[in-house]
DNA sequence: TTTATACATTGCAATATTACGATTAATATT
DNA sequence: AATATTAATCGTAATATTGCAATGTATAAA
């Protein structure tokens, strides 16, 4: 039905999936890399740098902001975006926690 | 248009996004956690454990398999799935590499 | 061989996502 | 004030995803 049955999963599972879903688009990865690379706020150059139309970039920025991984302030006619370090670290911790789960597991399938 | 313009992004960006996209559903997180927890293969019990219909679980398994994060072998009438450790570690490395990018960045936005 | 079991595949309906043109809102510049 | 600049929002088309019933396939058990 195109609708995800979030209610049957744990908070943690939904949380991990929600983060991963937002990271699941190359434009959003590109935006994050660009913000990080600039070591500060980025403004309008994003549109030319990413290569998508301005409304599209704006939409991706909104999703990143909703997740809390970036934050922005209006400065003049432009908007200034940067990483929300506190949230980024939390997201990193949640993903790392999941990614490190399998340390003890052994292979069992042969193919 | 619902279609992702992968061609305008780097291989790395597409790679990160592809991994994250597959992890971006709670059912697939639940399946992975279940496989890891059992330390060995899980078969049809996944369906009762996850709480989704068998074709739906089968579809999620297919996506995980396509990404290479799990592998499966037929054993009798059932199929045995487990983590593909080599690929899991590679996926972990790719994600970690991205998640650790911002170590040097400083805050600049005030809100 | 027949029947049961376990899983994959197909087909479909509901919903979500992606992308962009047009428009709007807000501030800067003149 | 008039105009320019920047980015958000709205509306919409194209495509993707989610979920499941029905069906198909393969092995096991009888």
Coordinates of N, CA and C (backbone and C1' of nucleotides) in Angstrom, one line a residue, chain A residues 27 30-31 45-54 56-57, chain B residues 5 7-9, chain C residues 19-20:
Chain A
X27 N 21.6 13.4 -3.5 CA 21.6 14.9 -3.4 C 21.8 15.3 -2.0
X30 N 25.4 14.8 -1.0 CA 26.2 15.9 -1.7 C 26.0 17.2 -0.9
X31 N 24.8 17.5 -0.5 CA 24.6 18.7 0.3 C 25.4 18.7 1.6
X45 N 25.3 29.1 -3.3 CA 26.1 28.3 -4.3 C 25.7 26.8 -4.3
X46 N 24.9 26.4 -3.4 CA 24.5 25.0 -3.3 C 23.8 24.6 -4.6
X47 N 22.9 25.4 -5.1 CA 22.2 25.1 -6.3 C 23.0 24.8 -7.5
X48 N 24.0 25.7 -7.7 CA 24.9 25.4 -8.8 C 25.8 24.2 -8.5
X49 N 26.2 24.1 -7.3 CA 27.1 23.0 -6.9 C 26.5 21.7 -7.1
X50 N 25.2 21.6 -6.7 CA 24.5 20.3 -6.7 C 24.1 19.9 -8.1
X51 N 23.6 20.9 -8.8 CA 23.1 20.6 -10.1 C 21.7 20.2 -10.3
X52 N 20.9 20.5 -9.3 CA 19.5 20.3 -9.3 C 18.8 21.7 -9.2
X53 N 17.5 21.8 -9.6 CA 16.8 23.1 -9.6 C 16.7 23.6 -8.1
X54 N 16.6 24.9 -8.0 CA 16.5 25.5 -6.7 C 15.4 24.9 -5.8
X56 N 14.1 22.0 -5.8 CA 14.5 20.6 -5.5 C 15.5 20.6 -4.4
X57 N 16.5 21.5 -4.5 CA 17.5 21.6 -3.4 C 16.9 22.0 -2.1
Chain B
X5 N 18.2 11.5 -10.1 CA 19.2 11.8 -11.1 C 20.6 11.4 -10.7
X7 N 23.1 10.3 -12.1 CA 24.2 10.6 -13.0 C 24.9 11.9 -12.7
X8 N 24.3 12.7 -12.0 CA 24.9 14.0 -11.7 C 25.7 13.9 -10.4
X9 N 25.7 12.8 -9.7 CA 26.4 12.7 -8.4 C 27.7 11.8 -8.6
Chain C
dA19 P 15.8 13.9 -7.6 O5' 15.0 15.0 -8.5 C5' 14.5 14.6 -9.8 C4' 13.6 15.7 -10.3 C3' 14.2 17.1 -10.2 O3' 14.6 17.6 -11.5 C1' 11.9 17.0 -9.7
dC20 P 15.2 19.0 -11.6 O5' 14.0 19.9 -12.0 C5' 13.1 19.6 -13.1 C4' 11.9 20.5 -13.1 C3' 12.2 22.0 -13.0 O3' 11.5 22.7 -14.0 C1' 10.6 21.4 -11.4

